Amino acid sequence: MKNIRARLKSSRDSLAVCNSQGNYFSIENDNNAQAYLRDNNVEDVKAFVIKVTDGIMRKNGNPKGNPLVGYDSFEDQKYIINKVKLLNHRWAIADFNNNKQWGEVLIRYFINEDGSIDYETADTVLYPTGIN
């Protein structure tokens, strides 16, 4: 019984380290990014994450696909963003696909004085067909 508890504790500690490392680049864990947001009148980080993410995802409604992806429709399949993660107060990373090809996009975003958000594509990567 003692050996099982020791192994469970070791596994739990290992998972905690992995989780901590996996969330290192995350606005929710970045004190400097949060201070920047407070300086720009953003008090609720979770609500801000939702606002930025929703703004990016709404662009999926464009008939030609999400313009932040940086690729035109391919074989009549538009590219849409599936998942977004805010890394800090300036950058987001997103996963996208068109049901045939997959990629990732690094997005810069900016808070305007009126509280609106502007987005621009920093860089994209499109994986070779067959990798997903």
GROMACS .gro file of C-alpha atoms in nm:
model
  132
    1MET     CA    1   0.000   0.000   0.000
    2LYS     CA    2   0.285   0.236   0.086
    3ASN     CA    3   0.450   0.167  -0.252
    4ILE     CA    4   0.124   0.245  -0.438
    5ARG     CA    5   0.084   0.577  -0.253
    6ALA     CA    6   0.442   0.673  -0.336
    7ARG     CA    7   0.387   0.593  -0.706
    8LEU     CA    8   0.059   0.787  -0.710
    9LYS     CA    9   0.227   1.088  -0.547
   10SER     CA   10   0.511   1.069  -0.799
   11SER     CA   11   0.262   1.052  -1.089
   12ARG     CA   12   0.062   1.345  -0.950
   13ASP     CA   13   0.377   1.553  -0.907
   14SER     CA   14   0.488   1.465  -1.261
   15LEU     CA   15   0.149   1.571  -1.403
   16ALA     CA   16   0.164   1.900  -1.211
   17VAL     CA   17   0.506   1.977  -1.362
   18CYS     CA   18   0.384   1.891  -1.714
   19ASN     CA   19   0.075   2.108  -1.669
   20SER     CA   20   0.283   2.396  -1.539
   21GLN     CA   21   0.525   2.375  -1.830
   22GLY     CA   22   0.242   2.340  -2.083
   23ASN     CA   23   0.075   2.655  -1.956
   24TYR     CA   24   0.391   2.864  -1.926
   25PHE     CA   25   0.299   3.056  -2.241
   26SER     CA   26  -0.054   3.144  -2.141
   27ILE     CA   27  -0.208   3.482  -2.069
   28GLU     CA   28  -0.373   3.334  -1.760
   29ASN     CA   29  -0.028   3.267  -1.610
   30ASP     CA   30   0.159   3.573  -1.738
   31ASN     CA   31   0.170   3.842  -1.469
   32ASN     CA   32   0.332   4.094  -1.703
   33ALA     CA   33   0.059   4.046  -1.963
   34GLN     CA   34  -0.207   4.083  -1.697
   35ALA     CA   35  -0.046   4.405  -1.571
   36TYR     CA   36  -0.053   4.537  -1.929
   37LEU     CA   37  -0.421   4.452  -1.953
   38ARG     CA   38  -0.498   4.628  -1.623
   39ASP     CA   39  -0.313   4.934  -1.754
   40ASN     CA   40  -0.550   4.920  -2.053
   41ASN     CA   41  -0.863   4.901  -1.835
   42VAL     CA   42  -0.908   4.524  -1.867
   43GLU     CA   43  -0.986   4.383  -1.524
   44ASP     CA   44  -1.136   4.042  -1.609
   45VAL     CA   45  -0.876   3.829  -1.789
   46LYS     CA   46  -1.116   3.539  -1.850
   47ALA     CA   47  -1.373   3.770  -2.013
   48PHE     CA   48  -1.094   3.926  -2.221
   49VAL     CA   49  -0.978   3.583  -2.342
   50ILE     CA   50  -1.335   3.505  -2.449
   51LYS     CA   51  -1.366   3.842  -2.625
   52VAL     CA   52  -1.043   3.798  -2.824
   53THR     CA   53  -1.115   3.432  -2.904
   54ASP     CA   54  -1.471   3.512  -3.016
   55GLY     CA   55  -1.341   3.792  -3.239
   56ILE     CA   56  -1.103   3.551  -3.410
   57MET     CA   57  -1.364   3.275  -3.444
   58ARG     CA   58  -1.631   3.511  -3.586
   59LYS     CA   59  -1.405   3.561  -3.886
   60ASN     CA   60  -1.478   3.196  -3.976
   61GLY     CA   61  -1.812   3.322  -4.108
   62ASN     CA   62  -1.641   3.487  -4.405
   63PRO     CA   63  -1.755   3.304  -4.722
   64LYS     CA   64  -1.392   3.270  -4.832
   65GLY     CA   65  -1.277   3.141  -4.494
   66ASN     CA   66  -1.107   3.304  -4.200
   67PRO     CA   67  -0.887   3.582  -4.341
   68LEU     CA   68  -0.640   3.548  -4.052
   69VAL     CA   69  -0.537   3.206  -4.185
   70GLY     CA   70  -0.373   3.367  -4.486
   71TYR     CA   71  -0.471   3.097  -4.737
   72ASP     CA   72  -0.749   3.103  -4.994
   73SER     CA   73  -1.003   2.824  -5.017
   74PHE     CA   74  -0.858   2.504  -5.156
   75GLU     CA   75  -1.069   2.268  -5.366
   76ASP     CA   76  -1.381   2.464  -5.263
   77GLN     CA   77  -1.302   2.408  -4.895
   78LYS     CA   78  -1.253   2.724  -4.689
   79TYR     CA   79  -1.002   2.737  -4.406
   80ILE     CA   80  -1.148   2.795  -4.061
   81ILE     CA   81  -0.990   2.833  -3.720
   82ASN     CA   82  -1.075   2.556  -3.474
   83LYS     CA   83  -0.892   2.642  -3.155
   84VAL     CA   84  -0.728   2.956  -3.015
   85LYS     CA   85  -0.488   3.009  -2.727
   86LEU     CA   86  -0.382   3.352  -2.606
   87LEU     CA   87  -0.012   3.341  -2.527
   88ASN     CA   88   0.016   3.689  -2.378
   89HIS     CA   89  -0.126   4.041  -2.418
   90ARG     CA   90  -0.020   4.060  -2.785
   91TRP     CA   91  -0.010   3.713  -2.943
   92ALA     CA   92  -0.249   3.426  -3.000
   93ILE     CA   93  -0.186   3.094  -3.168
   94ALA     CA   94  -0.458   2.909  -3.352
   95ASP     CA   95  -0.515   2.577  -3.527
   96PHE     CA   96  -0.698   2.577  -3.861
   97ASN     CA   97  -0.808   2.338  -4.134
   98ASN     CA   98  -1.022   2.300  -4.444
   99ASN     CA   99  -1.107   1.932  -4.387
  100LYS     CA  100  -0.812   1.833  -4.610
  101GLN     CA  101  -0.517   2.039  -4.488
  102TRP     CA  102  -0.419   2.159  -4.142
  103GLY     CA  103  -0.204   2.440  -4.014
  104GLU     CA  104  -0.136   2.692  -3.742
  105VAL     CA  105  -0.136   3.069  -3.740
  106LEU     CA  106   0.030   3.319  -3.507
  107ILE     CA  107  -0.196   3.622  -3.465
  108ARG     CA  108  -0.105   3.964  -3.329
  109TYR     CA  109  -0.387   4.150  -3.161
  110PHE     CA  110  -0.414   4.505  -3.034
  111ILE     CA  111  -0.647   4.672  -2.784
  112ASN     CA  112  -0.783   5.001  -2.919
  113GLU     CA  113  -0.865   5.297  -2.695
  114ASP     CA  114  -1.237   5.225  -2.734
  115GLY     CA  115  -1.182   4.864  -2.612
  116SER     CA  116  -1.222   4.707  -2.956
  117ILE     CA  117  -0.964   4.457  -3.076
  118ASP     CA  118  -0.773   4.461  -3.406
  119TYR     CA  119  -0.615   4.142  -3.543
  120GLU     CA  120  -0.337   4.074  -3.791
  121THR     CA  121  -0.162   3.762  -3.910
  122ALA     CA  122   0.199   3.738  -3.794
  123ASP     CA  123   0.286   3.404  -3.956
  124THR     CA  124   0.130   3.077  -4.069
  125VAL     CA  125   0.235   2.722  -4.132
  126LEU     CA  126   0.046   2.476  -4.350
  127TYR     CA  127   0.134   2.114  -4.295
  128PRO     CA  128   0.191   1.884  -4.592
  129THR     CA  129  -0.116   1.686  -4.693
  130GLY     CA  130  -0.150   1.366  -4.495
  131ILE     CA  131  -0.011   1.504  -4.168
  132ASN     CA  132  -0.270   1.582  -3.901
   0.00000   0.00000   0.00000
